[in-house]
């Protein structure tokens, strides 16, 4: 943190302090943008966003009337953007996408995990899994495809129902959170 070394100096030249804090905020913003670009092609990736405010706006409510004007920029907390992203049709039978809010549930090593990526396939035991090999959870546990069914017979309906031919074998567990 370039600007943090200046924060203890109260009598520093105001222009230098203001420039140092702005450079620090710009550096953090560049890190967030770089991460977003690096993950651009990952299905279900949620971009990160970062705002900024000047010290005067942030600290004025805490400032007493005898304190001089505050200068500088402070980066705000980095948050995730959960707005609907672009959906690409893959033509793969087991790939699905969520329109609107919600997350697919997969069974991770330490319990349930939640993802927006719907790139699914069958493992060698006939379990519906994500790209990391984690079982996709249905409302009654992992989605298990009957052994006599082929991938061409599997269909995932718009409501999340999973069918093997005419037989309904499960329902994708889609969860929503009050605060994503």
Tab-separated table of N, CA and C in Angstrom:
chain	number	residue	atom	x	y	z
A	1	UNK	N	0.839	-1.175	0.000
A	1	UNK	CA	0.000	0.000	0.000
A	1	UNK	C	0.886	1.241	0.000
A	2	UNK	N	0.990	1.853	-1.160
A	2	UNK	CA	1.844	3.017	-1.337
A	2	UNK	C	1.423	4.179	-0.442
A	3	UNK	N	0.130	4.447	-0.414
A	3	UNK	CA	-0.364	5.610	0.325
A	3	UNK	C	-0.401	5.377	1.825
A	4	UNK	N	-0.413	4.121	2.263
A	4	UNK	CA	-0.548	3.864	3.696
A	4	UNK	C	0.628	4.402	4.490
A	5	UNK	N	1.820	4.448	3.876
A	5	UNK	CA	2.974	4.987	4.590
A	5	UNK	C	2.822	6.481	4.861
A	6	UNK	N	2.003	7.148	4.067
A	6	UNK	CA	1.790	8.582	4.259
A	6	UNK	C	0.668	8.884	5.250
A	7	UNK	N	-0.132	7.903	5.585
A	7	UNK	CA	-1.313	8.156	6.395
A	7	UNK	C	-0.972	8.641	7.797
A	8	UNK	N	0.202	8.267	8.307
A	8	UNK	CA	0.590	8.702	9.636
A	8	UNK	C	1.106	10.130	9.643
A	9	UNK	N	1.479	10.625	8.514
A	9	UNK	CA	2.023	11.982	8.395
A	9	UNK	C	0.888	12.984	8.251
A	10	UNK	N	0.577	13.735	9.306
A	10	UNK	CA	-0.512	14.714	9.270
A	10	UNK	C	-0.077	16.030	8.619
A	11	UNK	N	1.224	16.348	8.671
A	11	UNK	CA	1.692	17.637	8.162
A	11	UNK	C	2.317	17.519	6.783
A	12	UNK	N	2.031	16.445	6.081
A	12	UNK	CA	2.588	16.251	4.745
A	12	UNK	C	2.000	17.269	3.772
A	13	UNK	N	2.686	17.534	2.705
A	13	UNK	CA	2.201	18.446	1.680
A	13	UNK	C	0.893	17.867	1.132
A	14	UNK	N	-0.212	18.624	1.228
A	14	UNK	CA	-1.526	18.094	0.843
A	14	UNK	C	-1.592	17.557	-0.577
A	15	UNK	N	-0.954	18.195	-1.524
A	15	UNK	CA	-0.998	17.739	-2.914
A	15	UNK	C	-0.348	16.385	-3.100
A	16	UNK	N	0.784	16.151	-2.423
A	16	UNK	CA	1.457	14.862	-2.524
A	16	UNK	C	0.613	13.755	-1.896
A	17	UNK	N	0.019	14.056	-0.772
A	17	UNK	CA	-0.826	13.070	-0.103
A	17	UNK	C	-2.018	12.713	-0.983
A	18	UNK	N	-2.645	13.702	-1.557
A	18	UNK	CA	-3.786	13.481	-2.430
A	18	UNK	C	-3.382	12.631	-3.633
A	19	UNK	N	-2.238	12.929	-4.234
A	19	UNK	CA	-1.762	12.164	-5.389
A	19	UNK	C	-1.423	10.730	-4.995
A	20	UNK	N	-0.795	10.540	-3.834
A	20	UNK	CA	-0.415	9.196	-3.389
A	20	UNK	C	-1.642	8.324	-3.155
A	21	UNK	N	-2.667	8.868	-2.531
A	21	UNK	CA	-3.870	8.075	-2.274
A	21	UNK	C	-4.621	7.769	-3.575
A	22	UNK	N	-4.590	8.701	-4.514
A	22	UNK	CA	-5.231	8.460	-5.811
A	22	UNK	C	-4.496	7.362	-6.578
A	23	UNK	N	-3.163	7.353	-6.501
A	23	UNK	CA	-2.387	6.295	-7.167
A	23	UNK	C	-2.669	4.939	-6.534
A	24	UNK	N	-2.809	4.909	-5.223
A	24	UNK	CA	-3.121	3.665	-4.531
A	24	UNK	C	-4.492	3.137	-4.979
A	25	UNK	N	-5.476	4.008	-5.057
A	25	UNK	CA	-6.819	3.610	-5.503
A	25	UNK	C	-6.784	3.134	-6.953
A	26	UNK	N	-6.022	3.815	-7.805
A	26	UNK	CA	-5.914	3.421	-9.214
A	26	UNK	C	-5.237	2.054	-9.336
A	27	UNK	N	-4.248	1.800	-8.500
A	27	UNK	CA	-3.567	0.510	-8.513
A	27	UNK	C	-4.540	-0.612	-8.127
A	28	UNK	N	-5.338	-0.414	-7.104
A	28	UNK	CA	-6.312	-1.432	-6.687
A	28	UNK	C	-7.368	-1.648	-7.767
A	29	UNK	N	-7.806	-0.566	-8.406
A	29	UNK	CA	-8.795	-0.678	-9.492
A	29	UNK	C	-8.202	-1.494	-10.651
A	30	UNK	N	-6.925	-1.255	-10.977
A	30	UNK	CA	-6.255	-1.995	-12.046
A	30	UNK	C	-6.177	-3.484	-11.713
A	31	UNK	N	-5.938	-3.831	-10.462
A	31	UNK	CA	-5.909	-5.231	-10.047
A	31	UNK	C	-7.270	-5.891	-10.254
A	32	UNK	N	-8.334	-5.182	-9.907
A	32	UNK	CA	-9.689	-5.718	-10.067
A	32	UNK	C	-10.014	-5.903	-11.548
A	33	UNK	N	-9.678	-4.931	-12.378
A	33	UNK	CA	-9.933	-5.028	-13.823
A	33	UNK	C	-9.129	-6.182	-14.424
A	34	UNK	N	-7.878	-6.338	-14.013
A	34	UNK	CA	-7.040	-7.432	-14.526
A	34	UNK	C	-7.630	-8.788	-14.178
A	35	UNK	N	-8.117	-8.928	-12.952
A	35	UNK	CA	-8.747	-10.185	-12.542
A	35	UNK	C	-9.999	-10.454	-13.378
A	36	UNK	N	-10.803	-9.424	-13.610
A	36	UNK	CA	-12.009	-9.595	-14.431
A	36	UNK	C	-11.655	-10.033	-15.847
A	37	UNK	N	-10.634	-9.432	-16.440
A	37	UNK	CA	-10.225	-9.808	-17.798
A	37	UNK	C	-9.670	-11.222	-17.848
A	38	UNK	N	-8.922	-11.613	-16.824
A	38	UNK	CA	-8.345	-12.958	-16.791
A	38	UNK	C	-9.420	-14.033	-16.707
A	39	UNK	N	-10.555	-13.718	-16.106
A	39	UNK	CA	-11.620	-14.703	-15.917
A	39	UNK	C	-12.795	-14.507	-16.869
A	40	UNK	N	-12.637	-13.681	-17.871
A	40	UNK	CA	-13.717	-13.322	-18.779
A	40	UNK	C	-14.397	-14.520	-19.434
A	41	UNK	N	-13.648	-15.540	-19.786
A	41	UNK	CA	-14.201	-16.687	-20.511
A	41	UNK	C	-14.680	-17.814	-19.602
A	42	UNK	N	-14.622	-17.639	-18.295
A	42	UNK	CA	-15.053	-18.687	-17.373
A	42	UNK	C	-16.567	-18.607	-17.195
A	43	UNK	N	-17.285	-19.684	-17.548
A	43	UNK	CA	-18.742	-19.661	-17.389
A	43	UNK	C	-19.136	-19.424	-15.930
A	44	UNK	N	-20.094	-18.541	-15.722
A	44	UNK	CA	-20.598	-18.277	-14.381
A	44	UNK	C	-19.747	-17.322	-13.559
A	45	UNK	N	-18.652	-16.802	-14.122
A	45	UNK	CA	-17.799	-15.884	-13.351
A	45	UNK	C	-18.561	-14.593	-13.046
A	46	UNK	N	-18.476	-14.133	-11.835
A	46	UNK	CA	-19.082	-12.869	-11.411
A	46	UNK	C	-17.994	-11.819	-11.349
A	47	UNK	N	-18.139	-10.775	-12.126
A	47	UNK	CA	-17.110	-9.738	-12.142
A	47	UNK	C	-17.094	-8.994	-10.817
A	48	UNK	N	-15.929	-8.459	-10.499
A	48	UNK	CA	-15.769	-7.679	-9.274
A	48	UNK	C	-15.765	-6.202	-9.649
A	49	UNK	N	-16.313	-5.389	-8.783
A	49	UNK	CA	-16.353	-3.943	-9.003
A	49	UNK	C	-15.840	-3.236	-7.759
A	50	UNK	N	-15.262	-2.060	-7.980
A	50	UNK	CA	-14.725	-1.281	-6.877
A	50	UNK	C	-15.054	0.189	-7.100
A	51	UNK	N	-15.636	0.797	-6.126
A	51	UNK	CA	-15.893	2.229	-6.189
A	51	UNK	C	-14.810	2.973	-5.445
A	52	UNK	N	-14.899	4.266	-5.422
A	52	UNK	CA	-13.961	5.059	-4.635
A	52	UNK	C	-14.645	6.330	-4.190
A	53	UNK	N	-14.143	6.873	-3.115
A	53	UNK	CA	-14.661	8.128	-2.574
A	53	UNK	C	-13.483	8.952	-2.103
A	54	UNK	N	-13.678	10.258	-2.017
A	54	UNK	CA	-12.582	11.048	-1.479
A	54	UNK	C	-12.699	11.085	0.039
A	55	UNK	N	-11.582	11.332	0.706
A	55	UNK	CA	-11.566	11.330	2.166
A	55	UNK	C	-12.555	12.330	2.741
A	56	UNK	N	-12.702	13.442	2.065
A	56	UNK	CA	-13.590	14.486	2.566
A	56	UNK	C	-15.019	13.942	2.719
A	57	UNK	N	-15.477	13.184	1.726
A	57	UNK	CA	-16.823	12.623	1.769
A	57	UNK	C	-16.958	11.550	2.847
A	58	UNK	N	-15.943	10.691	2.955
A	58	UNK	CA	-16.000	9.582	3.886
A	58	UNK	C	-15.850	10.040	5.337
A	59	UNK	N	-14.931	10.961	5.571
A	59	UNK	CA	-14.605	11.317	6.943
A	59	UNK	C	-15.309	12.559	7.479
A	60	UNK	N	-15.990	13.324	6.629
A	60	UNK	CA	-16.639	14.540	7.098
A	60	UNK	C	-17.585	14.287	8.278
A	61	UNK	N	-18.394	13.216	8.265
A	61	UNK	CA	-19.272	12.994	9.417
A	61	UNK	C	-18.506	12.780	10.735
A	62	UNK	N	-17.251	12.299	10.639
A	62	UNK	CA	-16.451	12.056	11.842
A	62	UNK	C	-15.584	13.257	12.215
A	63	UNK	N	-15.522	14.236	11.346
A	63	UNK	CA	-14.629	15.376	11.509
A	63	UNK	C	-15.276	16.440	12.393
A	64	UNK	N	-14.498	16.973	13.343
A	64	UNK	CA	-15.048	18.089	14.124
A	64	UNK	C	-14.782	19.390	13.381
A	65	UNK	N	-15.441	20.424	13.741
A	65	UNK	CA	-15.403	21.669	12.983
A	65	UNK	C	-14.040	22.353	13.017
A	66	UNK	N	-13.170	22.019	13.972
A	66	UNK	CA	-11.873	22.686	14.047
A	66	UNK	C	-10.814	22.016	13.174
A	67	UNK	N	-11.103	20.829	12.616
A	67	UNK	CA	-10.127	20.118	11.800
A	67	UNK	C	-10.125	20.694	10.387
A	68	UNK	N	-8.940	20.776	9.798
A	68	UNK	CA	-8.832	21.322	8.443
A	68	UNK	C	-9.413	20.341	7.433
A	69	UNK	N	-9.556	20.788	6.210
A	69	UNK	CA	-10.146	19.982	5.142
A	69	UNK	C	-9.310	18.727	4.899
A	70	UNK	N	-9.973	17.627	4.617
A	70	UNK	CA	-9.308	16.357	4.368
A	70	UNK	C	-9.130	16.170	2.875
A	71	UNK	N	-7.972	15.625	2.496
A	71	UNK	CA	-7.666	15.408	1.090
A	71	UNK	C	-7.401	13.930	0.844
A	72	UNK	N	-7.477	13.533	-0.387
A	72	UNK	CA	-7.110	12.176	-0.749
A	72	UNK	C	-8.290	11.366	-1.233
A	73	UNK	N	-7.975	10.147	-1.678
A	73	UNK	CA	-8.957	9.223	-2.215
A	73	UNK	C	-8.860	7.920	-1.444
A	74	UNK	N	-9.983	7.316	-1.173
A	74	UNK	CA	-9.986	6.012	-0.504
A	74	UNK	C	-10.766	5.019	-1.348
A	75	UNK	N	-10.154	3.846	-1.642
A	75	UNK	CA	-10.902	2.837	-2.388
A	75	UNK	C	-11.990	2.236	-1.508
A	76	UNK	N	-13.140	1.986	-2.111
A	76	UNK	CA	-14.224	1.352	-1.365
A	76	UNK	C	-14.071	-0.164	-1.459
A	77	UNK	N	-14.864	-0.877	-0.723
A	77	UNK	CA	-14.827	-2.326	-0.692
A	77	UNK	C	-15.091	-2.897	-2.086
A	78	UNK	N	-14.349	-3.930	-2.446
A	78	UNK	CA	-14.557	-4.629	-3.709
A	78	UNK	C	-15.738	-5.571	-3.525
A	79	UNK	N	-16.702	-5.488	-4.441
A	79	UNK	CA	-17.900	-6.312	-4.362
A	79	UNK	C	-18.076	-7.101	-5.659
A	80	UNK	N	-18.962	-8.085	-5.624
A	80	UNK	CA	-19.271	-8.865	-6.811
A	80	UNK	C	-20.531	-8.336	-7.463
A	81	UNK	N	-20.540	-8.364	-8.785
A	81	UNK	CA	-21.698	-7.940	-9.563
A	81	UNK	C	-22.498	-9.191	-9.924
A	82	UNK	N	-23.706	-9.292	-9.417
A	82	UNK	CA	-24.524	-10.475	-9.646
A	82	UNK	C	-25.585	-10.258	-10.728
A	83	UNK	N	-25.408	-9.261	-11.580
A	83	UNK	CA	-26.373	-9.069	-12.657
A	83	UNK	C	-26.224	-10.193	-13.687
A	84	UNK	N	-27.284	-10.453	-14.407
A	84	UNK	CA	-27.302	-11.499	-15.419
A	84	UNK	C	-26.253	-11.219	-16.478
A	85	UNK	N	-25.420	-12.198	-16.752
A	85	UNK	CA	-24.413	-12.071	-17.801
A	85	UNK	C	-24.936	-12.602	-19.120
A	86	UNK	N	-24.084	-12.560	-20.113
A	86	UNK	CA	-24.420	-13.060	-21.451
A	86	UNK	C	-24.461	-14.592	-21.415
A	87	UNK	N	-25.431	-15.176	-22.091
A	87	UNK	CA	-25.551	-16.635	-22.150
A	87	UNK	C	-25.193	-17.087	-23.555
A	88	UNK	N	-24.200	-17.982	-23.635
A	88	UNK	CA	-23.787	-18.564	-24.910
A	88	UNK	C	-24.372	-19.960	-25.034
A	89	UNK	N	-24.980	-20.247	-26.161
A	89	UNK	CA	-25.516	-21.584	-26.399
A	89	UNK	C	-24.371	-22.481	-26.842
A	90	UNK	N	-24.154	-23.590	-26.112
A	90	UNK	CA	-23.034	-24.482	-26.400
A	90	UNK	C	-23.421	-25.656	-27.293
A	91	UNK	N	-24.701	-25.924	-27.418
A	91	UNK	CA	-25.221	-27.082	-28.168
A	91	UNK	C	-24.898	-28.406	-27.467
A	92	UNK	N	-24.351	-28.353	-26.250
A	92	UNK	CA	-24.103	-29.568	-25.489
A	92	UNK	C	-25.357	-29.893	-24.681
A	93	UNK	N	-25.809	-31.121	-24.771
A	93	UNK	CA	-27.097	-31.532	-24.221
A	93	UNK	C	-27.230	-31.299	-22.716
A	94	UNK	N	-26.149	-31.429	-21.963
A	94	UNK	CA	-26.227	-31.316	-20.508
A	94	UNK	C	-25.819	-29.942	-19.978
A	95	UNK	N	-25.503	-29.011	-20.851
A	95	UNK	CA	-25.194	-27.650	-20.411
A	95	UNK	C	-26.495	-26.875	-20.204
A	96	UNK	N	-26.601	-26.201	-19.083
A	96	UNK	CA	-27.793	-25.410	-18.772
A	96	UNK	C	-27.360	-24.030	-18.275
A	97	UNK	N	-28.286	-23.092	-18.312
A	97	UNK	CA	-28.009	-21.736	-17.841
A	97	UNK	C	-29.173	-21.274	-16.982
A	98	UNK	N	-28.862	-20.400	-16.056
A	98	UNK	CA	-29.889	-19.807	-15.204
A	98	UNK	C	-30.253	-18.437	-15.746
A	99	UNK	N	-31.533	-18.203	-15.935
A	99	UNK	CA	-32.022	-16.879	-16.304
A	99	UNK	C	-32.475	-16.213	-15.014
A	100	UNK	N	-31.945	-15.041	-14.721
A	100	UNK	CA	-32.303	-14.364	-13.480
A	100	UNK	C	-31.418	-14.812	-12.334
A	101	UNK	N	-31.983	-14.810	-11.141
A	101	UNK	CA	-31.202	-15.105	-9.943
A	101	UNK	C	-31.146	-16.596	-9.650
A	102	UNK	N	-30.244	-16.980	-8.767
A	102	UNK	CA	-30.132	-18.354	-8.307
A	102	UNK	C	-28.767	-18.946	-8.579
A	103	UNK	N	-28.513	-20.074	-7.928
A	103	UNK	CA	-27.257	-20.798	-8.057
A	103	UNK	C	-27.544	-22.285	-8.118
A	104	UNK	N	-26.757	-23.012	-8.916
A	104	UNK	CA	-26.789	-24.465	-8.891
A	104	UNK	C	-26.072	-24.907	-7.619
A	105	UNK	N	-26.462	-26.053	-7.102
A	105	UNK	CA	-25.802	-26.608	-5.925
A	105	UNK	C	-24.984	-27.818	-6.356
A	106	UNK	N	-23.716	-27.851	-5.961
A	106	UNK	CA	-22.853	-29.009	-6.197
A	106	UNK	C	-22.288	-29.462	-4.862
A	107	UNK	N	-21.937	-30.740	-4.782
A	107	UNK	CA	-21.383	-31.277	-3.543
A	107	UNK	C	-19.868	-31.133	-3.577
A	108	UNK	N	-19.347	-30.227	-2.758
A	108	UNK	CA	-17.910	-30.030	-2.648
A	108	UNK	C	-17.320	-30.950	-1.598
A	109	UNK	N	-16.007	-30.925	-1.444
A	109	UNK	CA	-15.348	-31.799	-0.476
A	109	UNK	C	-15.776	-31.532	0.975
A	110	UNK	N	-16.147	-30.284	1.279
A	110	UNK	CA	-16.539	-29.942	2.640
A	110	UNK	C	-18.009	-29.609	2.794
A	111	UNK	N	-18.811	-29.920	1.807
A	111	UNK	CA	-20.231	-29.600	1.876
A	111	UNK	C	-20.702	-28.943	0.593
A	112	UNK	N	-21.918	-28.403	0.604
A	112	UNK	CA	-22.468	-27.831	-0.629
A	112	UNK	C	-21.732	-26.563	-1.054
A	113	UNK	N	-21.575	-26.417	-2.363
A	113	UNK	CA	-21.016	-25.213	-2.977
A	113	UNK	C	-22.037	-24.709	-3.986
A	114	UNK	N	-21.938	-23.433	-4.335
A	114	UNK	CA	-22.939	-22.812	-5.208
A	114	UNK	C	-22.243	-22.162	-6.388
A	115	UNK	N	-22.814	-22.357	-7.564
A	115	UNK	CA	-22.200	-21.861	-8.792
A	115	UNK	C	-23.266	-21.423	-9.784
A	116	UNK	N	-22.899	-20.527	-10.669
A	116	UNK	CA	-23.780	-20.146	-11.773
A	116	UNK	C	-23.391	-20.895	-13.046
A	117	UNK	N	-22.290	-21.595	-13.024
A	117	UNK	CA	-21.841	-22.330	-14.201
A	117	UNK	C	-22.638	-23.616	-14.346
A	118	UNK	N	-23.271	-23.775	-15.488
A	118	UNK	CA	-24.095	-24.957	-15.748
A	118	UNK	C	-23.478	-25.872	-16.779
A	119	UNK	N	-22.149	-25.932	-16.849
A	119	UNK	CA	-21.460	-26.847	-17.762
A	119	UNK	C	-21.371	-28.206	-17.077
A	120	UNK	N	-22.335	-29.090	-17.377
A	120	UNK	CA	-22.428	-30.381	-16.711
A	120	UNK	C	-22.125	-31.513	-17.691
A	121	UNK	N	-21.724	-32.654	-17.147
A	121	UNK	CA	-21.545	-33.884	-17.925
A	121	UNK	C	-21.725	-35.072	-16.990
A	122	UNK	N	-21.713	-36.277	-17.551
A	122	UNK	CA	-21.842	-37.488	-16.748
A	122	UNK	C	-20.469	-38.069	-16.466
A	123	UNK	N	-20.258	-38.512	-15.212
A	123	UNK	CA	-19.003	-39.207	-14.908
A	123	UNK	C	-19.174	-40.689	-15.238
A	124	UNK	N	-18.167	-41.487	-14.963
A	124	UNK	CA	-18.207	-42.913	-15.337
A	124	UNK	C	-19.249	-43.704	-14.564
A	125	UNK	N	-19.702	-43.191	-13.405
A	125	UNK	CA	-20.741	-43.870	-12.626
A	125	UNK	C	-22.146	-43.394	-12.984
A	126	UNK	N	-22.263	-42.480	-13.957
A	126	UNK	CA	-23.574	-41.990	-14.365
A	126	UNK	C	-24.105	-40.865	-13.489
A	127	UNK	N	-23.219	-40.203	-12.744
A	127	UNK	CA	-23.615	-39.073	-11.911
A	127	UNK	C	-23.425	-37.777	-12.699
A	128	UNK	N	-24.403	-36.884	-12.623
A	128	UNK	CA	-24.284	-35.581	-13.265
A	128	UNK	C	-23.293	-34.764	-12.445
A	129	UNK	N	-22.218	-34.278	-13.090
A	129	UNK	CA	-21.169	-33.539	-12.384
A	129	UNK	C	-20.859	-32.244	-13.122
A	130	UNK	N	-20.203	-31.308	-12.408
A	130	UNK	CA	-19.761	-30.065	-13.049
A	130	UNK	C	-18.360	-30.277	-13.623
A	131	UNK	N	-17.759	-29.227	-14.162
A	131	UNK	CA	-16.447	-29.344	-14.812
A	131	UNK	C	-15.350	-29.769	-13.844
A	132	UNK	N	-15.550	-29.576	-12.545
A	132	UNK	CA	-14.571	-29.986	-11.540
A	132	UNK	C	-14.838	-31.383	-11.005
A	133	UNK	N	-15.839	-32.079	-11.564
A	133	UNK	CA	-16.157	-33.434	-11.135
A	133	UNK	C	-16.984	-33.507	-9.868
A	134	UNK	N	-17.531	-32.370	-9.419
A	134	UNK	CA	-18.364	-32.362	-8.218
A	134	UNK	C	-19.799	-32.722	-8.595
A	135	UNK	N	-20.424	-33.632	-7.845
A	135	UNK	CA	-21.797	-34.040	-8.162
A	135	UNK	C	-22.780	-32.869	-8.093
A	136	UNK	N	-23.615	-32.766	-9.121
A	136	UNK	CA	-24.671	-31.752	-9.151
A	136	UNK	C	-25.794	-32.247	-8.255
A	137	UNK	N	-26.229	-31.378	-7.365
A	137	UNK	CA	-27.251	-31.771	-6.398
A	137	UNK	C	-28.652	-31.514	-6.937
A	138	UNK	N	-29.505	-32.472	-6.680
A	138	UNK	CA	-30.922	-32.326	-6.948
A	138	UNK	C	-31.622	-32.064	-5.628
A	139	UNK	N	-32.917	-31.908	-5.674
A	139	UNK	CA	-33.674	-31.658	-4.441
A	139	UNK	C	-33.658	-32.866	-3.510
A	140	UNK	N	-33.303	-34.057	-4.047
A	140	UNK	CA	-33.237	-35.275	-3.230
A	140	UNK	C	-31.840	-35.880	-3.222
A	141	UNK	N	-30.813	-35.066	-3.415
A	141	UNK	CA	-29.437	-35.571	-3.440
A	141	UNK	C	-28.835	-35.479	-4.823
A	142	UNK	N	-27.685	-36.128	-5.021
A	142	UNK	CA	-27.009	-36.065	-6.326
A	142	UNK	C	-27.904	-36.611	-7.448
A	143	UNK	N	-27.779	-36.016	-8.627
A	143	UNK	CA	-28.546	-36.479	-9.796
A	143	UNK	C	-27.821	-37.695	-10.367
A	144	UNK	N	-28.451	-38.837	-10.260
A	144	UNK	CA	-27.879	-40.103	-10.734
A	144	UNK	C	-28.692	-40.590	-11.929
A	145	UNK	N	-28.024	-40.831	-13.034
A	145	UNK	CA	-28.677	-41.281	-14.263
A	145	UNK	C	-28.730	-42.817	-14.246
A	146	UNK	N	-29.885	-43.414	-14.536
A	146	UNK	CA	-29.976	-44.881	-14.561
A	146	UNK	C	-28.978	-45.477	-15.554
A	147	UNK	N	-28.417	-46.632	-15.197
A	147	UNK	CA	-27.379	-47.277	-16.003
A	147	UNK	C	-27.795	-47.634	-17.416
A	148	UNK	N	-29.093	-47.821	-17.648
A	148	UNK	CA	-29.543	-48.201	-18.987
A	148	UNK	C	-29.856	-46.992	-19.870
A	149	UNK	N	-29.536	-45.785	-19.394
A	149	UNK	CA	-29.803	-44.556	-20.162
A	149	UNK	C	-28.519	-44.039	-20.798
A	150	UNK	N	-28.647	-43.544	-22.006
A	150	UNK	CA	-27.503	-42.919	-22.672
A	150	UNK	C	-27.626	-41.400	-22.558
A	151	UNK	N	-26.519	-40.724	-22.796
A	151	UNK	CA	-26.517	-39.258	-22.733
A	151	UNK	C	-27.548	-38.661	-23.674
A	152	UNK	N	-27.764	-39.294	-24.820
A	152	UNK	CA	-28.731	-38.760	-25.782
A	152	UNK	C	-30.163	-38.818	-25.252
A	153	UNK	N	-30.417	-39.662	-24.251
A	153	UNK	CA	-31.754	-39.780	-23.675
A	153	UNK	C	-31.983	-38.798	-22.527
A	154	UNK	N	-30.940	-38.144	-22.063
A	154	UNK	CA	-31.039	-37.245	-20.917
A	154	UNK	C	-31.481	-35.870	-21.396
A	155	UNK	N	-32.428	-35.295	-20.668
A	155	UNK	CA	-32.888	-33.946	-20.974
A	155	UNK	C	-33.080	-33.189	-19.668
A	156	UNK	N	-32.656	-31.934	-19.673
A	156	UNK	CA	-32.884	-31.056	-18.531
A	156	UNK	C	-33.870	-29.994	-18.995
A	157	UNK	N	-35.059	-30.011	-18.410
A	157	UNK	CA	-36.136	-29.103	-18.810
A	157	UNK	C	-35.889	-27.694	-18.252
A	158	UNK	N	-36.629	-26.743	-18.782
A	158	UNK	CA	-36.494	-25.341	-18.356
A	158	UNK	C	-36.766	-25.137	-16.867
A	159	UNK	N	-37.596	-25.995	-16.278
A	159	UNK	CA	-37.899	-25.869	-14.849
A	159	UNK	C	-36.874	-26.581	-13.962
A	160	UNK	N	-35.826	-27.169	-14.567
A	160	UNK	CA	-34.789	-27.857	-13.812
A	160	UNK	C	-35.038	-29.329	-13.601
A	161	UNK	N	-36.140	-29.843	-14.146
A	161	UNK	CA	-36.419	-31.282	-14.050
A	161	UNK	C	-35.458	-32.034	-14.959
A	162	UNK	N	-34.957	-33.168	-14.468
A	162	UNK	CA	-34.027	-33.992	-15.243
A	162	UNK	C	-34.762	-35.276	-15.634
A	163	UNK	N	-34.730	-35.576	-16.935
A	163	UNK	CA	-35.430	-36.741	-17.474
A	163	UNK	C	-34.444	-37.679	-18.156
A	164	UNK	N	-34.693	-38.970	-18.002
A	164	UNK	CA	-34.022	-40.009	-18.775
A	164	UNK	C	-35.117	-40.647	-19.614
A	165	UNK	N	-35.196	-40.251	-20.875
A	165	UNK	CA	-36.330	-40.666	-21.711
A	165	UNK	C	-37.577	-39.989	-21.180
A	166	UNK	N	-38.606	-40.779	-20.888
A	166	UNK	CA	-39.857	-40.239	-20.339
A	166	UNK	C	-39.881	-40.233	-18.817
A	167	UNK	N	-38.863	-40.797	-18.187
A	167	UNK	CA	-38.823	-40.922	-16.730
A	167	UNK	C	-38.149	-39.706	-16.079
A	168	UNK	N	-38.883	-39.069	-15.165
A	168	UNK	CA	-38.308	-37.946	-14.401
A	168	UNK	C	-37.437	-38.545	-13.307
A	169	UNK	N	-36.141	-38.188	-13.314
A	169	UNK	CA	-35.215	-38.791	-12.353
A	169	UNK	C	-34.716	-37.802	-11.302
A	170	UNK	N	-35.068	-36.541	-11.440
A	170	UNK	CA	-34.628	-35.574	-10.437
A	170	UNK	C	-34.991	-34.150	-10.798
A	171	UNK	N	-34.666	-33.267	-9.890
A	171	UNK	CA	-34.928	-31.832	-10.044
A	171	UNK	C	-33.683	-31.098	-9.554
A	172	UNK	N	-33.079	-30.266	-10.393
A	172	UNK	CA	-31.891	-29.512	-9.978
A	172	UNK	C	-32.209	-28.674	-8.741
A	173	UNK	N	-31.307	-28.683	-7.781
A	173	UNK	CA	-31.463	-27.872	-6.574
A	173	UNK	C	-30.923	-26.471	-6.876
A	174	UNK	N	-31.828	-25.535	-7.101
A	174	UNK	CA	-31.478	-24.141	-7.360
A	174	UNK	C	-31.768	-23.361	-6.080
A	175	UNK	N	-30.776	-22.615	-5.609
A	175	UNK	CA	-30.962	-21.859	-4.376
A	175	UNK	C	-30.801	-20.371	-4.652
A	176	UNK	N	-31.469	-19.581	-3.837
A	176	UNK	CA	-31.334	-18.124	-3.875
A	176	UNK	C	-31.003	-17.656	-2.483
A	177	UNK	N	-30.254	-16.566	-2.400
A	177	UNK	CA	-29.853	-15.999	-1.126
A	177	UNK	C	-30.376	-14.575	-1.010
A	178	UNK	N	-30.735	-14.180	0.190
A	178	UNK	CA	-31.182	-12.808	0.408
A	178	UNK	C	-30.043	-11.831	0.102
A	179	UNK	N	-28.806	-12.224	0.436
A	179	UNK	CA	-27.626	-11.401	0.168
A	179	UNK	C	-26.587	-12.276	-0.501
A	180	UNK	N	-26.452	-12.136	-1.807
A	180	UNK	CA	-25.507	-12.983	-2.553
A	180	UNK	C	-24.088	-12.808	-2.057
